Amino acid sequence: MRILVVEDDRLLGDGLKAGLLQAGFAVDWLRDGEAAVAALGAERFDAVVLDLGLPRRDGLSVLQWLRARSDATPVLILTARDQMSDKVRGLDLGADDYVLKPFDLDEIAARLRALLRRAHGQASPCLTLNEIVLDPAGRTVMRAGQPVDLTSREFDLLHVLMLNAGRVLSRRALEEKLYSWDDAVGSNALEVHIHHLRKKLGNDTIRTVRGAGYTLSDPAP
Ligand code: CA
């Protein structure tokens, strides 16, 4: 799951990026509102962590711009404790949640997981497909009650596919969700991860839809 962090404070931005990477997100970090608008106009992120006090274009304006183009990407705003009115305005302008500074990284990661769940219409924190159960918070996968040992990338890929069960995701869409700008993506990296997931979870778990992409097999009737 790919997150855009927009924060001009170097220490905070650095901490957010490191913390969210640690929590298993792909993270891109920008330091001003204009850069954020450019990035959001060009690419899809699964969620945005948005500071409100930003150079060049403030966070509320970025949020307004995003919602004006009917982009429903979940947005978590960061606000200072003494600027509660900004928090209210942000929610009214279409933010999905907020966190007060100073914040706790674990809390931000948990709130992002909740936003992603909601954005995909998932009620329960764990995702289930047939015998496979994926826990996004614990980053564990069980198959028929047995733990499955996945690499971080394999886990992320399975997570994306399970969140989008029933949909076909193109290779480009998957890569956009799995890799940040910092990641050098090998030309066949995705196929390799799919291959390993099939080996670990069963060959028929992931279906290739010719010319379209990948999808999880339909749940057993
Ligand atoms: Ca700021």
Tab-separated table of C-alpha atoms and ligand atoms in Angstrom:
chain	number	residue	atom	x	y	z
A	1	MET	CA	0.000	0.000	0.000
A	2	ARG	CA	1.489	3.251	-1.109
A	3	ILE	CA	1.303	6.365	1.028
A	4	LEU	CA	2.130	9.952	0.129
A	5	VAL	CA	3.464	11.906	3.101
A	6	VAL	CA	3.329	15.703	2.743
A	7	GLU	CA	5.219	17.338	5.591
A	8	ASP	CA	7.660	20.256	5.444
A	9	ASP	CA	9.315	19.629	8.796
A	10	ARG	CA	12.412	17.538	8.057
A	11	LEU	CA	12.513	15.695	11.350
A	12	LEU	CA	8.819	14.861	11.308
A	13	GLY	CA	8.843	13.891	7.640
A	14	ASP	CA	11.885	11.721	8.080
A	15	GLY	CA	10.343	10.033	11.112
A	16	LEU	CA	7.046	9.477	9.314
A	17	LYS	CA	8.720	7.981	6.293
A	18	ALA	CA	10.900	5.646	8.350
A	19	GLY	CA	8.037	4.644	10.645
A	20	LEU	CA	5.603	3.919	7.832
A	21	LEU	CA	8.227	1.983	5.876
A	22	GLN	CA	8.799	-0.041	9.006
A	23	ALA	CA	5.034	-0.687	9.208
A	24	GLY	CA	5.184	-2.105	5.686
A	25	PHE	CA	3.924	0.790	3.571
A	26	ALA	CA	5.594	2.054	0.407
A	27	VAL	CA	6.200	5.729	1.197
A	28	ASP	CA	6.867	8.848	-0.833
A	29	TRP	CA	7.593	12.078	0.996
A	30	LEU	CA	7.083	15.600	-0.347
A	31	ARG	CA	7.698	18.857	1.458
A	32	ASP	CA	5.335	21.391	-0.103
A	33	GLY	CA	1.750	21.689	-1.279
A	34	GLU	CA	2.460	22.380	-4.946
A	35	ALA	CA	4.634	19.280	-5.233
A	36	ALA	CA	1.850	17.292	-3.558
A	37	VAL	CA	-0.726	18.520	-6.091
A	38	ALA	CA	1.613	17.634	-8.959
A	39	ALA	CA	2.184	14.124	-7.589
A	40	LEU	CA	-1.483	13.503	-6.814
A	41	GLY	CA	-2.411	14.653	-10.289
A	42	ALA	CA	0.023	12.251	-11.902
A	43	GLU	CA	-0.150	9.094	-9.799
A	44	ARG	CA	-2.412	7.096	-7.563
A	45	PHE	CA	-1.668	6.677	-3.877
A	46	ASP	CA	-3.618	4.493	-1.479
A	47	ALA	CA	-3.689	7.228	1.158
A	48	VAL	CA	-2.208	10.641	1.938
A	49	VAL	CA	-0.782	11.874	5.237
A	50	LEU	CA	-1.159	15.622	4.913
A	51	ASP	CA	0.313	18.323	7.114
A	52	LEU	CA	-1.770	21.504	7.011
A	53	GLY	CA	0.921	24.151	7.430
A	54	LEU	CA	2.923	23.744	4.206
A	55	PRO	CA	4.994	26.060	2.027
A	56	ARG	CA	3.764	27.156	-1.434
A	57	ARG	CA	0.274	25.759	-0.951
A	58	ASP	CA	-1.288	24.883	2.389
A	59	GLY	CA	-2.700	21.475	3.236
A	60	LEU	CA	-6.340	22.563	3.261
A	61	SER	CA	-5.939	23.905	-0.269
A	62	VAL	CA	-4.353	20.628	-1.406
A	63	LEU	CA	-7.265	18.752	0.136
A	64	GLN	CA	-9.798	21.039	-1.530
A	65	TRP	CA	-8.085	20.581	-4.879
A	66	LEU	CA	-8.102	16.799	-4.476
A	67	ARG	CA	-11.791	16.557	-3.595
A	68	ALA	CA	-12.778	19.065	-6.296
A	69	ARG	CA	-11.559	16.572	-8.880
A	70	SER	CA	-13.615	13.836	-7.236
A	71	ASP	CA	-10.537	11.996	-6.036
A	72	ALA	CA	-11.587	9.935	-3.013
A	73	THR	CA	-8.072	8.883	-1.929
A	74	PRO	CA	-8.201	8.626	1.890
A	75	VAL	CA	-6.560	11.625	3.579
A	76	LEU	CA	-5.258	11.753	7.140
A	77	ILE	CA	-4.462	15.294	8.240
A	78	LEU	CA	-1.817	16.298	10.770
A	79	THR	CA	-2.717	19.279	12.917
A	80	ALA	CA	-1.159	21.094	15.825
A	81	ARG	CA	-2.960	20.818	19.113
A	82	ASP	CA	-3.638	24.570	19.219
A	83	GLN	CA	-5.239	24.629	15.776
A	84	MET	CA	-8.399	22.692	16.399
A	85	SER	CA	-10.390	24.851	13.973
A	86	ASP	CA	-8.137	23.596	11.158
A	87	LYS	CA	-9.005	20.054	12.105
A	88	VAL	CA	-12.725	20.814	11.806
A	89	ARG	CA	-12.231	22.591	8.482
A	90	GLY	CA	-10.148	19.735	7.201
A	91	LEU	CA	-12.821	17.183	8.050
A	92	ASP	CA	-15.452	19.385	6.420
A	93	LEU	CA	-13.290	19.695	3.321
A	94	GLY	CA	-13.136	15.934	2.958
A	95	ALA	CA	-10.343	14.646	5.196
A	96	ASP	CA	-11.094	11.155	6.469
A	97	ASP	CA	-9.276	11.362	9.773
A	98	TYR	CA	-6.810	13.497	11.700
A	99	VAL	CA	-3.950	13.080	14.130
A	100	LEU	CA	-2.693	15.748	16.498
A	101	LYS	CA	0.979	16.626	16.719
A	102	PRO	CA	3.070	15.408	18.385
A	103	PHE	CA	1.907	12.080	17.051
A	104	ASP	CA	2.632	8.475	17.711
A	105	LEU	CA	3.835	6.558	14.640
A	106	ASP	CA	2.043	3.376	15.640
A	107	GLU	CA	-1.188	5.338	15.869
A	108	ILE	CA	-0.717	6.815	12.409
A	109	ALA	CA	-0.030	3.365	10.938
A	110	ALA	CA	-3.117	1.948	12.655
A	111	ARG	CA	-5.289	4.824	11.448
A	112	LEU	CA	-4.006	4.349	7.910
A	113	ARG	CA	-4.840	0.648	8.043
A	114	ALA	CA	-8.357	1.571	9.205
A	115	LEU	CA	-8.743	4.111	6.376
A	116	LEU	CA	-7.568	1.592	3.782
A	117	ARG	CA	-9.968	-0.987	5.171
A	118	ARG	CA	-12.866	1.444	4.943
A	119	ALA	CA	-11.864	2.576	1.463
A	120	HIS	CA	-12.129	-1.037	0.336
A	121	GLY	CA	-15.378	-1.725	2.169
A	122	GLN	CA	-13.765	-4.150	4.614
A	123	ALA	CA	-15.415	-4.381	8.011
A	124	SER	CA	-13.025	-6.785	9.684
A	125	PRO	CA	-9.331	-6.045	10.264
A	126	CYS	CA	-8.280	-9.438	8.855
A	127	LEU	CA	-8.820	-10.322	5.209
A	128	THR	CA	-10.039	-13.789	4.330
A	129	LEU	CA	-10.170	-15.684	1.075
A	130	ASN	CA	-10.981	-19.349	1.122
A	131	GLU	CA	-8.423	-20.822	3.539
A	132	ILE	CA	-6.167	-17.774	3.540
A	133	VAL	CA	-6.306	-15.228	6.369
A	134	LEU	CA	-4.169	-12.082	6.197
A	135	ASP	CA	-3.623	-9.814	9.189
A	136	PRO	CA	-2.491	-6.348	8.009
A	137	ALA	CA	-1.521	-5.149	11.498
A	138	GLY	CA	0.524	-8.202	12.461
A	139	ARG	CA	1.691	-8.700	8.858
A	140	THR	CA	1.027	-12.425	9.077
A	141	VAL	CA	-0.679	-14.866	6.739
A	142	MET	CA	-2.257	-18.171	7.675
A	143	ARG	CA	-3.380	-20.839	5.283
A	144	ALA	CA	-5.695	-23.523	6.628
A	145	GLY	CA	-4.606	-22.547	10.127
A	146	GLN	CA	-0.891	-22.810	9.344
A	147	PRO	CA	1.415	-19.775	9.181
A	148	VAL	CA	2.802	-19.029	5.715
A	149	ASP	CA	6.270	-17.533	5.505
A	150	LEU	CA	6.165	-14.604	3.059
A	151	THR	CA	8.716	-11.931	2.260
A	152	SER	CA	7.670	-8.355	2.865
A	153	ARG	CA	6.956	-7.784	-0.852
A	154	GLU	CA	5.011	-11.005	-1.192
A	155	PHE	CA	2.927	-9.992	1.801
A	156	ASP	CA	2.259	-6.537	0.332
A	157	LEU	CA	1.292	-7.996	-3.015
A	158	LEU	CA	-1.095	-10.481	-1.441
A	159	HIS	CA	-2.530	-7.691	0.712
A	160	VAL	CA	-3.274	-5.549	-2.348
A	161	LEU	CA	-4.827	-8.483	-4.205
A	162	MET	CA	-6.984	-9.455	-1.224
A	163	LEU	CA	-8.176	-5.884	-0.674
A	164	ASN	CA	-9.205	-5.844	-4.321
A	165	ALA	CA	-10.622	-9.367	-4.483
A	166	GLY	CA	-12.978	-9.759	-7.411
A	167	ARG	CA	-11.183	-7.059	-9.411
A	168	VAL	CA	-8.489	-7.484	-12.023
A	169	LEU	CA	-5.439	-5.329	-11.313
A	170	SER	CA	-3.086	-4.411	-14.104
A	171	ARG	CA	0.613	-4.840	-13.663
A	172	ARG	CA	1.023	-1.069	-13.634
A	173	ALA	CA	-1.640	-0.633	-10.953
A	174	LEU	CA	0.030	-3.262	-8.785
A	175	GLU	CA	3.460	-1.709	-9.218
A	176	GLU	CA	2.065	1.705	-8.334
A	177	LYS	CA	0.733	0.327	-5.074
A	178	LEU	CA	3.853	-1.620	-4.170
A	179	TYR	CA	6.740	0.644	-5.040
A	180	SER	CA	7.693	4.169	-4.053
A	181	TRP	CA	9.862	6.472	-6.171
A	182	ASP	CA	12.923	5.266	-4.271
A	183	ASP	CA	12.424	1.659	-5.249
A	184	ALA	CA	14.265	0.444	-8.301
A	185	VAL	CA	11.809	-1.979	-9.857
A	186	GLY	CA	13.216	-4.798	-11.932
A	187	SER	CA	11.307	-5.427	-15.130
A	188	ASN	CA	10.103	-8.848	-14.027
A	189	ALA	CA	10.012	-8.266	-10.249
A	190	LEU	CA	6.241	-8.494	-10.066
A	191	GLU	CA	6.107	-11.777	-11.987
A	192	VAL	CA	8.710	-13.224	-9.642
A	193	HIS	CA	6.653	-12.309	-6.573
A	194	ILE	CA	3.494	-13.725	-8.167
A	195	HIS	CA	5.366	-16.920	-8.940
A	196	HIS	CA	6.532	-17.266	-5.330
A	197	LEU	CA	3.081	-16.510	-3.945
A	198	ARG	CA	1.593	-19.207	-6.138
A	199	LYS	CA	4.204	-21.667	-4.913
A	200	LYS	CA	3.492	-20.837	-1.286
A	201	LEU	CA	-0.290	-20.514	-1.462
A	202	GLY	CA	-1.283	-22.841	-4.253
A	203	ASN	CA	-1.031	-22.441	-7.999
A	204	ASP	CA	-4.662	-21.507	-8.470
A	205	THR	CA	-4.642	-18.719	-5.855
A	206	ILE	CA	-3.731	-15.974	-8.309
A	207	ARG	CA	-5.193	-15.966	-11.792
A	208	THR	CA	-3.536	-14.273	-14.767
A	209	VAL	CA	-6.086	-12.502	-16.935
A	210	ARG	CA	-4.450	-12.299	-20.328
A	211	GLY	CA	-3.808	-8.748	-21.451
A	212	ALA	CA	-5.430	-7.321	-18.309
A	213	GLY	CA	-3.492	-8.324	-15.229
A	214	TYR	CA	-3.969	-10.432	-12.145
A	215	THR	CA	-6.824	-11.323	-9.854
A	216	LEU	CA	-7.431	-13.636	-6.958
A	217	SER	CA	-9.349	-16.742	-7.745
A	218	ASP	CA	-13.020	-16.626	-6.859
A	219	PRO	CA	-13.847	-17.786	-3.351
A	220	ALA	CA	-14.904	-21.407	-3.143
A	221	PRO	CA	-18.716	-21.706	-3.276
B	1	CA	CA	4.213	22.165	8.648
